[in-house]
mmCIF file of C-alpha atoms in Angstrom:
data_model
loop_
_atom_site.group_PDB
_atom_site.id
_atom_site.type_symbol
_atom_site.label_atom_id
_atom_site.label_comp_id
_atom_site.label_asym_id
_atom_site.label_seq_id
_atom_site.Cartn_x
_atom_site.Cartn_y
_atom_site.Cartn_z
ATOM 1 C CA MET A 1 0.000 0.000 0.000
ATOM 2 C CA ILE A 2 2.831 2.376 0.899
ATOM 3 C CA GLU A 3 4.620 1.574 -2.378
ATOM 4 C CA LYS A 4 1.402 2.228 -4.327
ATOM 5 C CA ASN A 5 0.930 5.642 -2.675
ATOM 6 C CA SER A 6 4.545 6.503 -3.422
ATOM 7 C CA SER A 7 4.069 5.577 -7.062
ATOM 8 C CA VAL A 8 0.956 7.755 -7.324
ATOM 9 C CA LYS A 9 2.799 10.703 -5.786
ATOM 10 C CA LYS A 10 5.635 10.331 -8.282
ATOM 11 C CA ARG A 11 3.180 10.358 -11.161
ATOM 12 C CA ILE A 12 1.484 13.463 -9.788
ATOM 13 C CA TRP A 13 4.835 15.229 -9.479
ATOM 14 C CA ARG A 14 5.750 14.234 -13.029
ATOM 15 C CA VAL A 15 2.487 15.738 -14.281
ATOM 16 C CA ILE A 16 3.095 18.933 -12.271
ATOM 17 C CA ILE A 17 6.640 19.247 -13.621
ATOM 18 C CA ILE A 18 5.414 18.729 -17.190
ATOM 19 C CA ILE A 19 2.686 21.375 -16.745
ATOM 20 C CA VAL A 20 5.143 23.883 -15.270
ATOM 21 C CA ALA A 21 7.618 23.191 -18.068
ATOM 22 C CA VAL A 22 4.917 23.744 -20.728
ATOM 23 C CA VAL A 23 3.768 26.980 -19.066
ATOM 24 C CA LEU A 24 7.338 28.263 -18.893
ATOM 25 C CA LEU A 25 7.925 27.306 -22.509
ATOM 26 C CA LEU A 26 4.774 29.097 -23.648
ATOM 27 C CA ALA A 27 5.634 32.148 -21.555
ATOM 28 C CA SER A 28 9.125 32.264 -23.058
ATOM 29 C CA ALA A 29 7.725 31.923 -26.577
ATOM 30 C CA PHE A 30 5.222 34.725 -25.935
ATOM 31 C CA TYR A 31 7.928 36.978 -24.480
ATOM 32 C CA TYR A 32 10.130 36.368 -27.498
ATOM 33 C CA TYR A 33 7.257 36.983 -29.920
ATOM 34 C CA VAL A 34 6.098 40.299 -28.456
ATOM 35 C CA ASN A 35 9.640 41.616 -28.169
ATOM 36 C CA GLN A 36 10.291 41.237 -31.905
ATOM 37 C CA ALA A 37 8.447 44.469 -32.710
ATOM 38 C CA TYR A 38 9.320 46.784 -35.579
ATOM 39 C CA GLU A 39 11.096 49.863 -34.245
ATOM 40 C CA PRO A 40 10.575 53.455 -35.384
ATOM 41 C CA SER A 41 13.286 55.101 -37.455
ATOM 42 C CA ASP A 42 15.622 57.666 -35.938
ATOM 43 C CA ALA A 43 13.858 60.303 -38.029
ATOM 44 C CA ALA A 44 10.512 59.391 -36.458
ATOM 45 C CA ILE A 45 11.946 59.662 -32.951
ATOM 46 C CA ALA A 46 13.621 62.969 -33.779
ATOM 47 C CA ILE A 47 10.228 64.554 -34.482
ATOM 48 C CA LEU A 48 9.254 64.020 -30.843
ATOM 49 C CA SER A 49 12.160 66.164 -29.639
ATOM 50 C CA GLU A 50 10.510 69.306 -31.017
ATOM 51 C CA THR A 51 7.376 69.491 -28.915
ATOM 52 C CA GLU A 52 6.175 72.879 -30.149
ATOM 53 C CA THR A 53 6.248 74.418 -33.621
ATOM 54 C CA ASP A 54 4.295 77.124 -35.456
ATOM 55 C CA GLU A 55 1.995 74.403 -36.856
ATOM 56 C CA TYR A 56 1.411 71.998 -33.967
ATOM 57 C CA THR A 57 2.333 70.927 -30.443
ATOM 58 C CA ILE A 58 3.208 67.454 -29.182
ATOM 59 C CA GLU A 59 2.321 66.083 -25.764
ATOM 60 C CA GLU A 60 3.590 62.624 -24.922
ATOM 61 C CA THR A 61 2.433 60.473 -22.045
ATOM 62 C CA ALA A 62 5.022 57.706 -22.073
ATOM 63 C CA GLY A 63 3.534 54.262 -22.522
ATOM 64 C CA GLU A 64 0.033 55.661 -23.098
ATOM 65 C CA ARG A 65 -0.305 58.054 -26.013
ATOM 66 C CA ILE A 66 1.106 60.940 -28.046
ATOM 67 C CA VAL A 67 -1.168 63.894 -28.858
ATOM 68 C CA PHE A 68 -0.545 66.173 -31.839
ATOM 69 C CA THR A 69 -2.537 69.412 -31.616
ATOM 70 C CA PRO A 70 -2.666 71.897 -34.510
ATOM 71 C CA THR A 71 -1.977 75.485 -33.469
ATOM 72 C CA GLY A 72 -4.612 76.784 -35.865
ATOM 73 C CA GLU A 73 -8.190 75.736 -36.492
ATOM 74 C CA ILE A 74 -8.902 72.068 -35.794
ATOM 75 C CA THR A 75 -10.809 70.294 -38.571
ATOM 76 C CA ALA A 76 -11.484 67.072 -36.647
ATOM 77 C CA GLY A 77 -9.961 64.611 -34.189
ATOM 78 C CA ILE A 78 -8.401 61.279 -35.154
ATOM 79 C CA ILE A 79 -7.690 58.482 -32.674
ATOM 80 C CA PHE A 80 -5.133 56.069 -34.126
ATOM 81 C CA TYR A 81 -4.588 52.365 -33.342
ATOM 82 C CA PRO A 82 -1.059 51.268 -34.412
ATOM 83 C CA GLY A 83 -0.331 48.086 -36.371
ATOM 84 C CA GLY A 84 0.478 44.803 -34.660
ATOM 85 C CA LYS A 85 4.059 44.360 -33.447
ATOM 86 C CA VAL A 86 4.924 47.913 -34.493
ATOM 87 C CA GLU A 87 6.109 50.355 -31.844
ATOM 88 C CA TYR A 88 3.656 53.243 -31.859
ATOM 89 C CA GLU A 89 6.303 55.936 -32.362
ATOM 90 C CA ALA A 90 6.712 54.620 -35.922
ATOM 91 C CA TYR A 91 3.487 56.461 -36.799
ATOM 92 C CA VAL A 92 4.709 59.822 -35.533
ATOM 93 C CA PRO A 93 5.559 61.089 -39.082
ATOM 94 C CA LEU A 94 2.027 60.328 -40.287
ATOM 95 C CA MET A 95 0.483 62.008 -37.249
ATOM 96 C CA GLN A 96 2.735 65.022 -37.782
ATOM 97 C CA LYS A 97 1.534 65.391 -41.377
ATOM 98 C CA LEU A 98 -2.093 65.092 -40.297
ATOM 99 C CA ALA A 99 -1.600 67.696 -37.562
ATOM 100 C CA LYS A 100 -0.091 70.076 -40.110
ATOM 101 C CA SER A 101 -3.291 69.613 -42.115
ATOM 102 C CA GLY A 102 -5.471 70.619 -39.169
ATOM 103 C CA TYR A 103 -6.283 67.322 -37.437
ATOM 104 C CA LEU A 104 -5.832 66.735 -33.729
ATOM 105 C CA CYS A 105 -4.300 63.263 -33.556
ATOM 106 C CA VAL A 106 -4.146 60.903 -30.592
ATOM 107 C CA LEU A 107 -1.638 58.120 -31.251
ATOM 108 C CA LEU A 108 -2.291 55.235 -28.867
ATOM 109 C CA HIS A 109 0.240 52.908 -27.259
ATOM 110 C CA MET A 110 -0.718 49.238 -27.112
ATOM 111 C CA PRO A 111 0.528 46.744 -24.502
ATOM 112 C CA TYR A 112 3.057 44.415 -26.113
ATOM 113 C CA ASN A 113 2.468 46.425 -29.322
ATOM 114 C CA LEU A 114 -0.728 44.461 -29.959
ATOM 115 C CA ALA A 115 -4.168 46.126 -29.983
ATOM 116 C CA ILE A 116 -5.753 42.860 -28.878
ATOM 117 C CA PHE A 117 -4.546 43.643 -25.343
ATOM 118 C CA ASP A 118 -6.287 47.038 -25.162
ATOM 119 C CA GLU A 119 -9.193 47.214 -27.587
ATOM 120 C CA ASP A 120 -10.793 49.966 -25.494
ATOM 121 C CA ALA A 121 -7.738 52.226 -25.456
ATOM 122 C CA ALA A 122 -9.812 55.054 -26.941
ATOM 123 C CA ASP A 123 -12.081 55.218 -23.892
ATOM 124 C CA GLY A 124 -12.445 58.717 -22.413
ATOM 125 C CA ILE A 125 -10.374 60.542 -25.015
ATOM 126 C CA ILE A 126 -13.201 62.441 -26.704
ATOM 127 C CA SER A 127 -14.316 64.012 -23.422
ATOM 128 C CA GLU A 128 -10.824 65.430 -22.860
ATOM 129 C CA PHE A 129 -10.899 67.589 -25.981
ATOM 130 C CA SER A 130 -14.087 69.651 -25.920
ATOM 131 C CA GLU A 131 -12.678 71.950 -28.602
ATOM 132 C CA VAL A 132 -12.987 69.147 -31.190
ATOM 133 C CA ASP A 133 -16.434 68.875 -32.773
ATOM 134 C CA SER A 134 -16.107 65.608 -34.706
ATOM 135 C CA TRP A 135 -14.037 62.463 -34.261
ATOM 136 C CA TYR A 136 -12.769 59.615 -36.411
ATOM 137 C CA LEU A 137 -11.185 56.307 -35.496
ATOM 138 C CA SER A 138 -8.267 55.060 -37.557
ATOM 139 C CA GLY A 139 -5.799 52.215 -37.518
ATOM 140 C CA HIS A 140 -3.172 50.396 -39.516
ATOM 141 C CA SER A 141 -3.293 46.654 -40.160
ATOM 142 C CA LEU A 142 -4.266 44.832 -36.925
ATOM 143 C CA GLY A 143 -4.857 48.230 -35.345
ATOM 144 C CA GLY A 144 -7.462 48.934 -37.992
ATOM 145 C CA VAL A 145 -9.292 45.732 -37.144
ATOM 146 C CA PHE A 146 -9.549 46.738 -33.496
ATOM 147 C CA ALA A 147 -10.477 50.311 -34.355
ATOM 148 C CA CYS A 148 -13.441 48.776 -36.200
ATOM 149 C CA ARG A 149 -14.376 46.664 -33.204
ATOM 150 C CA TYR A 150 -14.265 49.705 -30.961
ATOM 151 C CA ALA A 151 -16.307 51.731 -33.447
ATOM 152 C CA ALA A 152 -18.962 49.010 -33.507
ATOM 153 C CA LYS A 153 -19.543 49.603 -29.790
ATOM 154 C CA HIS A 154 -19.436 53.416 -29.972
ATOM 155 C CA THR A 155 -21.000 54.347 -33.293
ATOM 156 C CA GLU A 156 -22.796 57.342 -31.783
ATOM 157 C CA ASP A 157 -19.494 58.984 -30.799
ATOM 158 C CA TYR A 158 -17.696 58.864 -34.142
ATOM 159 C CA LYS A 159 -18.293 60.314 -37.551
ATOM 160 C CA GLY A 160 -16.223 57.725 -39.342
ATOM 161 C CA LEU A 161 -13.411 55.243 -39.764
ATOM 162 C CA ILE A 162 -10.138 55.456 -41.673
ATOM 163 C CA LEU A 163 -8.565 52.058 -42.356
ATOM 164 C CA LEU A 164 -4.975 51.780 -43.551
ATOM 165 C CA GLY A 165 -4.057 48.374 -44.941
ATOM 166 C CA ALA A 166 -6.887 46.930 -42.854
ATOM 167 C CA TYR A 167 -10.446 45.626 -43.002
ATOM 168 C CA ALA A 168 -13.436 45.232 -40.686
ATOM 169 C CA ASP A 169 -14.022 41.793 -39.178
ATOM 170 C CA CYS A 170 -17.259 42.949 -37.536
ATOM 171 C CA ASP A 171 -20.531 44.101 -39.073
ATOM 172 C CA LEU A 172 -20.749 47.875 -39.494
ATOM 173 C CA SER A 173 -23.006 47.765 -42.550
ATOM 174 C CA ASP A 174 -26.080 49.195 -40.815
ATOM 175 C CA THR A 175 -24.241 52.058 -39.086
ATOM 176 C CA ASP A 176 -24.054 55.707 -40.142
ATOM 177 C CA LEU A 177 -20.253 55.659 -40.071
ATOM 178 C CA ASN A 178 -18.387 57.151 -42.996
ATOM 179 C CA VAL A 179 -15.571 54.774 -43.939
ATOM 180 C CA LEU A 180 -12.403 55.316 -45.968
ATOM 181 C CA CYS A 181 -10.203 52.329 -46.863
ATOM 182 C CA ILE A 182 -6.645 53.047 -48.027
ATOM 183 C CA TYR A 183 -4.046 50.498 -49.054
ATOM 184 C CA GLY A 184 -0.959 50.260 -51.234
ATOM 185 C CA SER A 185 -1.078 48.520 -54.605
ATOM 186 C CA ASN A 186 2.027 46.511 -53.643
ATOM 187 C CA ASP A 187 0.792 45.461 -50.202
ATOM 188 C CA GLY A 188 2.085 41.949 -49.567
ATOM 189 C CA VAL A 189 0.888 41.588 -45.972
ATOM 190 C CA MET A 190 -2.840 42.305 -46.036
ATOM 191 C CA ASN A 191 -4.889 39.392 -47.348
ATOM 192 C CA LEU A 192 -6.655 40.956 -50.339
ATOM 193 C CA GLN A 193 -9.262 38.202 -50.543
ATOM 194 C CA LYS A 194 -10.253 38.767 -46.915
ATOM 195 C CA TYR A 195 -10.240 42.499 -47.586
ATOM 196 C CA GLU A 196 -12.633 42.065 -50.505
ATOM 197 C CA ASN A 197 -14.887 39.735 -48.516
ATOM 198 C CA ALA A 198 -14.929 42.151 -45.573
ATOM 199 C CA LYS A 199 -16.361 44.949 -47.700
ATOM 200 C CA ALA A 200 -19.748 43.397 -46.918
ATOM 201 C CA ASN A 201 -19.201 44.515 -43.311
ATOM 202 C CA LEU A 202 -19.013 48.181 -44.316
ATOM 203 C CA PRO A 203 -21.750 50.702 -45.086
ATOM 204 C CA ASP A 204 -22.521 50.909 -48.806
ATOM 205 C CA SER A 205 -21.174 54.464 -48.865
ATOM 206 C CA PHE A 206 -17.594 53.448 -47.984
ATOM 207 C CA GLU A 207 -14.806 54.886 -50.122
ATOM 208 C CA GLU A 208 -11.610 53.186 -51.270
ATOM 209 C CA PHE A 209 -8.283 54.718 -52.239
ATOM 210 C CA VAL A 210 -5.374 52.653 -53.569
ATOM 211 C CA ILE A 211 -1.914 54.200 -53.406
ATOM 212 C CA ASP A 212 -0.110 53.303 -56.600
ATOM 213 C CA GLY A 213 3.282 51.804 -55.755
ATOM 214 C CA GLY A 214 2.636 51.798 -52.024
ATOM 215 C CA ASN A 215 3.058 48.808 -49.719
ATOM 216 C CA HIS A 216 1.907 47.732 -46.257
ATOM 217 C CA ALA A 217 4.690 49.090 -44.061
ATOM 218 C CA TYR A 218 4.975 52.602 -45.433
ATOM 219 C CA PHE A 219 2.003 53.999 -43.540
ATOM 220 C CA GLY A 220 4.553 54.138 -40.739
ATOM 221 C CA ASP A 221 8.290 54.712 -40.602
ATOM 222 C CA TYR A 222 9.767 51.434 -39.388
ATOM 223 C CA GLY A 223 11.536 50.069 -42.446
ATOM 224 C CA GLU A 224 10.656 46.970 -44.402
ATOM 225 C CA GLN A 225 8.181 44.388 -43.102
ATOM 226 C CA SER A 226 8.510 40.647 -43.510
ATOM 227 C CA GLY A 227 6.339 39.345 -46.341
ATOM 228 C CA ASP A 228 5.542 42.786 -47.685
ATOM 229 C CA GLY A 229 5.707 43.804 -51.332
ATOM 230 C CA THR A 230 8.404 46.126 -52.628
ATOM 231 C CA ALA A 231 7.286 49.737 -52.656
ATOM 232 C CA GLU A 232 7.853 51.864 -55.734
ATOM 233 C CA ILE A 233 7.552 55.080 -53.740
ATOM 234 C CA SER A 234 9.129 56.245 -50.481
ATOM 235 C CA ALA A 235 7.460 56.011 -47.069
ATOM 236 C CA ASP A 236 7.214 59.804 -47.011
ATOM 237 C CA GLU A 237 5.465 59.836 -50.395
ATOM 238 C CA GLN A 238 3.026 57.158 -49.249
ATOM 239 C CA MET A 239 2.198 59.098 -46.102
ATOM 240 C CA GLU A 240 1.721 62.295 -48.117
ATOM 241 C CA SER A 241 -0.688 60.452 -50.428
ATOM 242 C CA THR A 242 -2.496 59.092 -47.367
ATOM 243 C CA VAL A 243 -2.963 62.550 -45.870
ATOM 244 C CA ASP A 244 -4.138 63.949 -49.216
ATOM 245 C CA ALA A 245 -6.716 61.153 -49.505
ATOM 246 C CA ILE A 246 -7.940 61.681 -45.937
ATOM 247 C CA THR A 247 -8.163 65.453 -46.375
ATOM 248 C CA SER A 248 -10.117 65.188 -49.628
ATOM 249 C CA TRP A 249 -12.462 62.543 -48.237
ATOM 250 C CA MET A 250 -13.045 64.242 -44.919
ATOM 251 C CA GLY A 251 -13.785 67.501 -46.717
ATOM 252 C CA LEU A 252 -17.022 65.874 -47.869
ATOM 253 C CA TYR A 253 -18.250 65.575 -44.291
ATOM 254 C CA GLU A 254 -16.729 68.473 -42.340
#
């Protein structure tokens, strides 16, 4: 009887050790995965050093958000969800260009650089900026997906959605949201078939703009992305085209 109990205890300990080993292995794999994020360029970081210019101001709350406020008249507010595994500072150049065009931009930080860990990161932001009359949600890649999910729960608070290399995986077809979809013709990361299928989730009035020669990564400034197509234009040119498209489109509603 004693030998039998001893044998059972050994088996239990073996199972415990195996479980602990698996948990540690999974934790290590997760840690490795989330720490392989795309980093912003030196040029993107340099923009943050000049917190006040004649055209805009920058206010950074480390690990939370970066706010770009135009010094002149504000056309609208844009809350931006960064792409998956991309450090949020990589989108500073795009936010800078939008701020120069009159948009107050709130660039969100995501835990582990993945929007899945903070889908509701936009909570409370609108109430902080009473000077802004209308708001839009935007996001790149995975960030765009989660911007859509957030919009689905707060349709009454937003005038529209701006998706960059992204698509909606939730049904927004019966909402009053204005939607603009922008992607590069050489995008090698976004699944174009899923993008086409997901158009059914959008209101019939959605607009689409394809940047000729653009790719997936160049909505930000973090270099080349694995699996992406080769761009035929620079990241700066792609961002300029993006801002032009947003400005023209938003002019229809503001």
